[in-house]
C-alpha positions as a printed NumPy array, in Angstrom:
array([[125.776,  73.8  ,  49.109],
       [124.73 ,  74.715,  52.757],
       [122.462,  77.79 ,  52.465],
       [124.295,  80.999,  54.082],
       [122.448,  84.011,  55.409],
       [123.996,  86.236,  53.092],
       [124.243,  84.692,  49.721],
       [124.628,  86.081,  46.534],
       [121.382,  85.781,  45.316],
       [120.984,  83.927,  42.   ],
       [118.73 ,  86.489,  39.255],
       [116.934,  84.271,  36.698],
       [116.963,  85.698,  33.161],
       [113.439,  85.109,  32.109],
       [111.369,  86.953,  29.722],
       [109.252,  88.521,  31.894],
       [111.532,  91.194,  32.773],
       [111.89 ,  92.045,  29.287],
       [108.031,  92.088,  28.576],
       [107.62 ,  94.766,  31.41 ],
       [106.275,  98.106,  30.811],
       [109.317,  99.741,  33.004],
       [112.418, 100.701,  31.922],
       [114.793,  98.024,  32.215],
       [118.861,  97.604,  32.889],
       [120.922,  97.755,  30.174],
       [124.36 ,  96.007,  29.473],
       [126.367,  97.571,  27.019],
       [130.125,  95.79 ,  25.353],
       [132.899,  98.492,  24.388],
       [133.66 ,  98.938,  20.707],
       [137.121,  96.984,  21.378],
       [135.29 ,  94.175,  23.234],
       [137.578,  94.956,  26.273],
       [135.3  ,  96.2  ,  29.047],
       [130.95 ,  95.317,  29.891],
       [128.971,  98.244,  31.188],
       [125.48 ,  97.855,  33.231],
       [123.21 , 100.773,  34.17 ],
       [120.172, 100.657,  36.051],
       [116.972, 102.388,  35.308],
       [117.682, 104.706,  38.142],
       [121.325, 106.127,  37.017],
       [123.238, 103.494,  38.577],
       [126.35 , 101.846,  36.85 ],
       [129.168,  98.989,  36.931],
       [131.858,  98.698,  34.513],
       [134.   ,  95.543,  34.198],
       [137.07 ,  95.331,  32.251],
       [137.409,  91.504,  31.011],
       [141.498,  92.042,  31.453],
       [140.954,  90.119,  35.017],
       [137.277,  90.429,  35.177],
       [137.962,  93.936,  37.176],
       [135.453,  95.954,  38.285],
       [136.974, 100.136,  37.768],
       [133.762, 101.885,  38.376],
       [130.837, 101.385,  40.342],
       [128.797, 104.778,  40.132],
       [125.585, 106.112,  42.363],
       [122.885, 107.413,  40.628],
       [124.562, 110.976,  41.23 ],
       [127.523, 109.75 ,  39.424],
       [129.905, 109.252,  42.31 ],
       [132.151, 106.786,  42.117],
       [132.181, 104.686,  45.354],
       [135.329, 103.042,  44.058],
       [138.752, 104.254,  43.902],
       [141.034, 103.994,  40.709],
       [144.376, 105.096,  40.162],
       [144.784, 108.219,  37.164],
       [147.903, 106.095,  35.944],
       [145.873, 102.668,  36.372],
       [146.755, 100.232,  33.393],
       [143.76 ,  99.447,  31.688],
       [145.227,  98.197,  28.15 ],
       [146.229,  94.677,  29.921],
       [149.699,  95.428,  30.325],
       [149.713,  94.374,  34.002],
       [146.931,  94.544,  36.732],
       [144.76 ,  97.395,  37.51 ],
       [145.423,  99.47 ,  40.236],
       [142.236,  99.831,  41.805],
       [138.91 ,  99.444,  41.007],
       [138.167,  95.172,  42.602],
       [140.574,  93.208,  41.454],
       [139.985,  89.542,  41.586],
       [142.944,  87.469,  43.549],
       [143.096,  83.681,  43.196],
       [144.581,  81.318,  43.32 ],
       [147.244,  82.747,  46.091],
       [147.268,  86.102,  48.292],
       [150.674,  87.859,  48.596],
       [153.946,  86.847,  47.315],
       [153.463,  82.802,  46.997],
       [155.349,  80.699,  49.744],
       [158.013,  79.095,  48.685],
       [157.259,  75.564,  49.238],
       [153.312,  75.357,  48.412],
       [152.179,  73.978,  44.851],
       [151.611,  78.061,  44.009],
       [155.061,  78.963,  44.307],
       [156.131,  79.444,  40.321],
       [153.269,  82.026,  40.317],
       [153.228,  85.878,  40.367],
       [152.157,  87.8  ,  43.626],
       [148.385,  87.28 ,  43.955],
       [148.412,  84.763,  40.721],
       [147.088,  84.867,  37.472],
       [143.318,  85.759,  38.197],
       [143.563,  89.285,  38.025],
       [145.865,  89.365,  35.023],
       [143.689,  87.12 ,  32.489],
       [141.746,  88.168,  30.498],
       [138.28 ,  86.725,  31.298],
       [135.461,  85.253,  28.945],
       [131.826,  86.898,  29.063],
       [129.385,  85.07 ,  29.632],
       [126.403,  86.671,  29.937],
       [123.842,  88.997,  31.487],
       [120.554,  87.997,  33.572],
       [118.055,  90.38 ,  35.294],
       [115.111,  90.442,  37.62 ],
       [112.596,  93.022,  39.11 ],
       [111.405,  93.628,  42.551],
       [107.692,  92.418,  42.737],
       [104.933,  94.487,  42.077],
       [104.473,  95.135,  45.94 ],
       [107.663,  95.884,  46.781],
       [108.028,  98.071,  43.883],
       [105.276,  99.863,  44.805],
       [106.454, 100.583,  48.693],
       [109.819, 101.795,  47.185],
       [108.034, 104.198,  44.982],
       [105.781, 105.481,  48.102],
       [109.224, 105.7  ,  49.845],
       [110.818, 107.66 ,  47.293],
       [112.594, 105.594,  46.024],
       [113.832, 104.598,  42.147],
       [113.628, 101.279,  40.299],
       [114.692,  98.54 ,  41.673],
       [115.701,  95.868,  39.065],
       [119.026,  94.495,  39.173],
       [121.575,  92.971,  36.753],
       [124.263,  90.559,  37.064],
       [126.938,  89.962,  34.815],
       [128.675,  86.437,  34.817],
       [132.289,  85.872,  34.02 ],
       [134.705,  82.691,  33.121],
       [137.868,  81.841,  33.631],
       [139.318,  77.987,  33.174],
       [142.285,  76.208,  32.827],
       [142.075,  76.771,  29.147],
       [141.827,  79.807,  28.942],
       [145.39 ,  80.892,  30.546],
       [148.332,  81.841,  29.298],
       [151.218,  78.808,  28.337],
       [152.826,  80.08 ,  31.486],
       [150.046,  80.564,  33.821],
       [149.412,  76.529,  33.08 ],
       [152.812,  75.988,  32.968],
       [153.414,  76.997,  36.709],
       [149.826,  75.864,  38.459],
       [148.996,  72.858,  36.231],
       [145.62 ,  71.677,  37.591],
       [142.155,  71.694,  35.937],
       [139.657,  74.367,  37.055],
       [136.901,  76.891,  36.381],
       [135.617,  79.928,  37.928],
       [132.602,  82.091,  37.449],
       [132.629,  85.071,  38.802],
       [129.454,  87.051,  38.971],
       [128.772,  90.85 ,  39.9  ],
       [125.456,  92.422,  40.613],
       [124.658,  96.055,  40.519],
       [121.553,  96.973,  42.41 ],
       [119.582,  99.706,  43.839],
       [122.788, 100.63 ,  46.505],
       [124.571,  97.569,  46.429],
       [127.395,  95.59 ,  44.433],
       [128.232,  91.949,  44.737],
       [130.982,  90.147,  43.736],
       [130.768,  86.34 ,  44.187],
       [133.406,  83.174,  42.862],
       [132.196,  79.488,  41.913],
       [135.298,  77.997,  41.837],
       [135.037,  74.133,  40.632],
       [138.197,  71.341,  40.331],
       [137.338,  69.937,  36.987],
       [140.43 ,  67.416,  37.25 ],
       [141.218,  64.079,  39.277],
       [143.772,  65.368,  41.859],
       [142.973,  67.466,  45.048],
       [144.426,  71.274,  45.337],
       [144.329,  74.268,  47.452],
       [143.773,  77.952,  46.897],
       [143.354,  81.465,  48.231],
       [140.966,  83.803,  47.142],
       [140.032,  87.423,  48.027],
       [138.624,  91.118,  46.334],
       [140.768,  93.448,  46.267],
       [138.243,  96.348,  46.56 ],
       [139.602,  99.548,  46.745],
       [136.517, 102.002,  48.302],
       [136.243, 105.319,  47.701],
       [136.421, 108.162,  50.712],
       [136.958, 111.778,  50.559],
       [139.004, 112.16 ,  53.801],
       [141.47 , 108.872,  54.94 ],
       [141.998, 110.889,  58.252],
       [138.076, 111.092,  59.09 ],
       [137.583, 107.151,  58.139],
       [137.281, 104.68 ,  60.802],
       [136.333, 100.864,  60.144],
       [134.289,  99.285,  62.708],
       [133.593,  95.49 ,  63.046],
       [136.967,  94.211,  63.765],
       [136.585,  94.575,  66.987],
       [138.649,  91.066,  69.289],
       [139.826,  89.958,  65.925],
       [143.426,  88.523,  65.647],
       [144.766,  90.327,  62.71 ],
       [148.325,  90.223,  61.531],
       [150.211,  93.323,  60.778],
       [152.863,  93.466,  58.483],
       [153.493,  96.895,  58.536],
       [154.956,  96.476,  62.271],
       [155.672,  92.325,  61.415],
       [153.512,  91.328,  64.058],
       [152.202,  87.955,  63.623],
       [149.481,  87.686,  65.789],
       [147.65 ,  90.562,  67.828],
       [143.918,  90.907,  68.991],
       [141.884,  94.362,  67.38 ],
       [141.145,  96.575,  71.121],
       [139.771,  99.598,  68.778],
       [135.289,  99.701,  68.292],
       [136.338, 102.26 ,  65.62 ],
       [139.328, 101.962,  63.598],
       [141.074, 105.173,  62.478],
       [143.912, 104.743,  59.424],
       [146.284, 107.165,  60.712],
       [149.542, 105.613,  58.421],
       [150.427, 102.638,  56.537],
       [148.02 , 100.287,  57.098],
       [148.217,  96.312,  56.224],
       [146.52 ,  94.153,  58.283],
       [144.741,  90.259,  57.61 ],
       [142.368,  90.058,  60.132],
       [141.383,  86.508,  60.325],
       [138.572,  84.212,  61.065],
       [135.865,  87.191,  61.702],
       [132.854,  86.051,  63.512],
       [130.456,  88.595,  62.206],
       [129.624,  89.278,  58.746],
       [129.893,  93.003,  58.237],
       [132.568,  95.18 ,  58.11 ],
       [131.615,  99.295,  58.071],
       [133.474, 102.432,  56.558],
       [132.609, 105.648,  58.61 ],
       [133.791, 108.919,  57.144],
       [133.687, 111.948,  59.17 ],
       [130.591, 109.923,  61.721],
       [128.815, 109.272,  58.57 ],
       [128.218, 105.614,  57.614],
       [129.552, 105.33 ,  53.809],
       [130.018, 101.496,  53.28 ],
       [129.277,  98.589,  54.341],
       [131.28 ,  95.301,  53.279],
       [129.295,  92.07 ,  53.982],
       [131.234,  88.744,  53.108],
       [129.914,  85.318,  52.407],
       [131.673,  82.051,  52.802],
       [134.657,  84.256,  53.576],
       [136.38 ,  84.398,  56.678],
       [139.259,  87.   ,  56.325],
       [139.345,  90.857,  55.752],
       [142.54 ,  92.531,  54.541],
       [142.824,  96.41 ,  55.52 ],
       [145.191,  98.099,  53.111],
       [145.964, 101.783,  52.811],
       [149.989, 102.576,  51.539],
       [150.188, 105.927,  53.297],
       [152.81 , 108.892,  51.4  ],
       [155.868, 106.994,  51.039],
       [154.634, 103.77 ,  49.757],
       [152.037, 105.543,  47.471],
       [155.043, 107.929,  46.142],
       [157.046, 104.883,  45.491],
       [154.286, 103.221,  42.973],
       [154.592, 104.287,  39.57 ],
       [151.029, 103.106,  38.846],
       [149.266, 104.705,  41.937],
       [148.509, 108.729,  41.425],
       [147.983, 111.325,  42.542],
       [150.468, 110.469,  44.672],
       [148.434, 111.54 ,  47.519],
       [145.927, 109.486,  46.339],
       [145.93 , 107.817,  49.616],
       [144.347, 110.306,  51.319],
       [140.664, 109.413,  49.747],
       [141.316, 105.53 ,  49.278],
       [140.842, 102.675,  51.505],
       [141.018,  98.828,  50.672],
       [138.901,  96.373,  52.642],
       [139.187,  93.129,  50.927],
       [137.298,  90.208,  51.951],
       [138.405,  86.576,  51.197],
       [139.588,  83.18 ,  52.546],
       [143.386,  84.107,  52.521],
       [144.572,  83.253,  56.344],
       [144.861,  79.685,  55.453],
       [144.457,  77.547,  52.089],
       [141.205,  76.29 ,  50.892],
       [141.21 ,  72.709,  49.863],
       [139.178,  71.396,  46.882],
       [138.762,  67.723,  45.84 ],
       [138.295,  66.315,  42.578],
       [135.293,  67.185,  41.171],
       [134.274,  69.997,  44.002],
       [132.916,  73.291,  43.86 ],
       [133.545,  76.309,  46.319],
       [131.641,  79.496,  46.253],
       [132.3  ,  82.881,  48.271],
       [131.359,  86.161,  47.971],
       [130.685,  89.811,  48.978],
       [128.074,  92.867,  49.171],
       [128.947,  96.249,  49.47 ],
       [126.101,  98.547,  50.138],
       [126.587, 101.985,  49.255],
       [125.398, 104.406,  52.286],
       [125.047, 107.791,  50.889]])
């Protein structure tokens, strides 16, 4: 793989970390085996539900949530969760009619699977750097990452039924002093060449949609299919969301995309190895018209920014592996 600036970076699981005097992360498995929780020394916390390997909470130390989930959000695996980051492969959208993808549900089967867990590594900061974050106030700052399957095997008679090709995908997320990432390995374990989408659905957290502007779109081509525009070029520095908002904006030259709330930086979403951002926010009518989304003004403290390769199809040969991914630093 070509080294990229911003790469997920991989945390050994050795047994030094567990030999250390400090308090270490912990990784805790619900009593129903449905859902893997990881807290960090300093308060910090990620829980994954293994229906579609979402992530539906991603707390500060303080306890705030810097990710939005719906009060009515399904979290039994009766259908996908709505909100939280869920995972979307191997199409975006509705699938077109006359692609490979096309017996598939919107968004495909990804982020209604239920996903196998495989495991937990860690890793500390070194001694020296541990010590400047202490002199700077600051907490502990180990990390965890929690590693995730999903293969061909795994899915459901139907799944296989209507996208018959051989695969795997490991998807890893890593809770760290400020910072989340979510990163895919996806691999062709068959003999025949196919294609794929992939994106997070991250729905970020914000206490007022009308004082949230993005910024780093700016002389983008996006698509807007709230107006069915096809193609138009992003004139704005600062983005405001002042209605229904969804937009692909494609083929982004620079990595990071910010959230500014009332002329406060609150996030920022870098991607890796993927081109494309969706901007998603339903506005009152849409959200009213959801069964699963509440309160229904909801809206007003949500915003989805969704990196992923979704503008145009990903080809993977026989025997190839593909790996993208995303860091969203918590600002507050």
């Amino acid at each position: 793989m070509v080294e990229r600036p911003h790469k997920p970076s991989s945390l050994p699981n050795t047994a030094a970390a567990a030999k250390s005097a400090g308090p270490q992360p912990t990784v805790d498995i619900s009593d129903d085996n449905a859902r893997v929780t990881a807290r960090l020394p300093s308060g910090e916390s990620v829980t994954v539900l293994l229906y579609g390997a979402t992530v539906i909470s991603w707390k500060n130390a303080d306890g705030t949530d810097n990710l939005w989930l719906s009060e009515k959000a399904a979290l039994d695996g009766s259908k996908p969760v709505r909100g939280g980051i869920p995972v979307v492969f191997p199409v975006f959208g509705p699938p077109p009619s006359n692609h490979a993808t096309s017996s598939l549900p919107q968004h495909g089967f990804a982020r209604n699977s239920r996903w196998e867990y495989l495991g937990k590594s860690t890793s500390e900061a070194s001694a020296e750097s541990e010590r400047a974050s202490t002199a700077a106030g600051g907490a502990d700052s180990s990390s965890v990452k929690l590693d995730f399957g999903l293969y061909s095997s795994n899915l459901s008679p139907e799944a296989r039924k209507a996208w018959p090709y051989d695969f795997g995908v490991v998807y890893s997320v890593t809770l760290g002093p400020g910072s989340l990432q979510t990163a895919v390995n996806v691999r062709n374990e068959g003999d025949k060449a196919w294609e794929f989408q992939v994106l997070f659905h991250t729905y970020l957290s914000v206490k007022d949609i009308s004082k949230t502007h993005l910024t780093g779109l700016l002389g983008v081509t996006y698509t807007d299919k709230v107006l069915s525009v096809p193609s138009a070029t992003e004139s704005t520095a600062s983005l405001p969301i002042t209605g229904e908002t969804d937009r692909v904006y494609k083929a982004i030259p620079q990595s990071t995309t910010s959230v500014v709330v009332d002329g406060a930086p609150r996030f920022d979403v870098v991607r890796d190895n993927l081109p494309d951002t969706v901007v998603w926010n339903p506005w009152k009518e849409k959200a009213a018209a959801m069964a699963d989304f509440a309160p229904d003004d909801g809206y007003k403290s949500m915003i989805c920014v969704e990196a992923g390769a979704v503008a145009e199809w990903t080809k993977l040969e026989a025997g190839d592996t593909w790996e993208g991914g995303v860091t969203y630093r918590s600002l507050l």
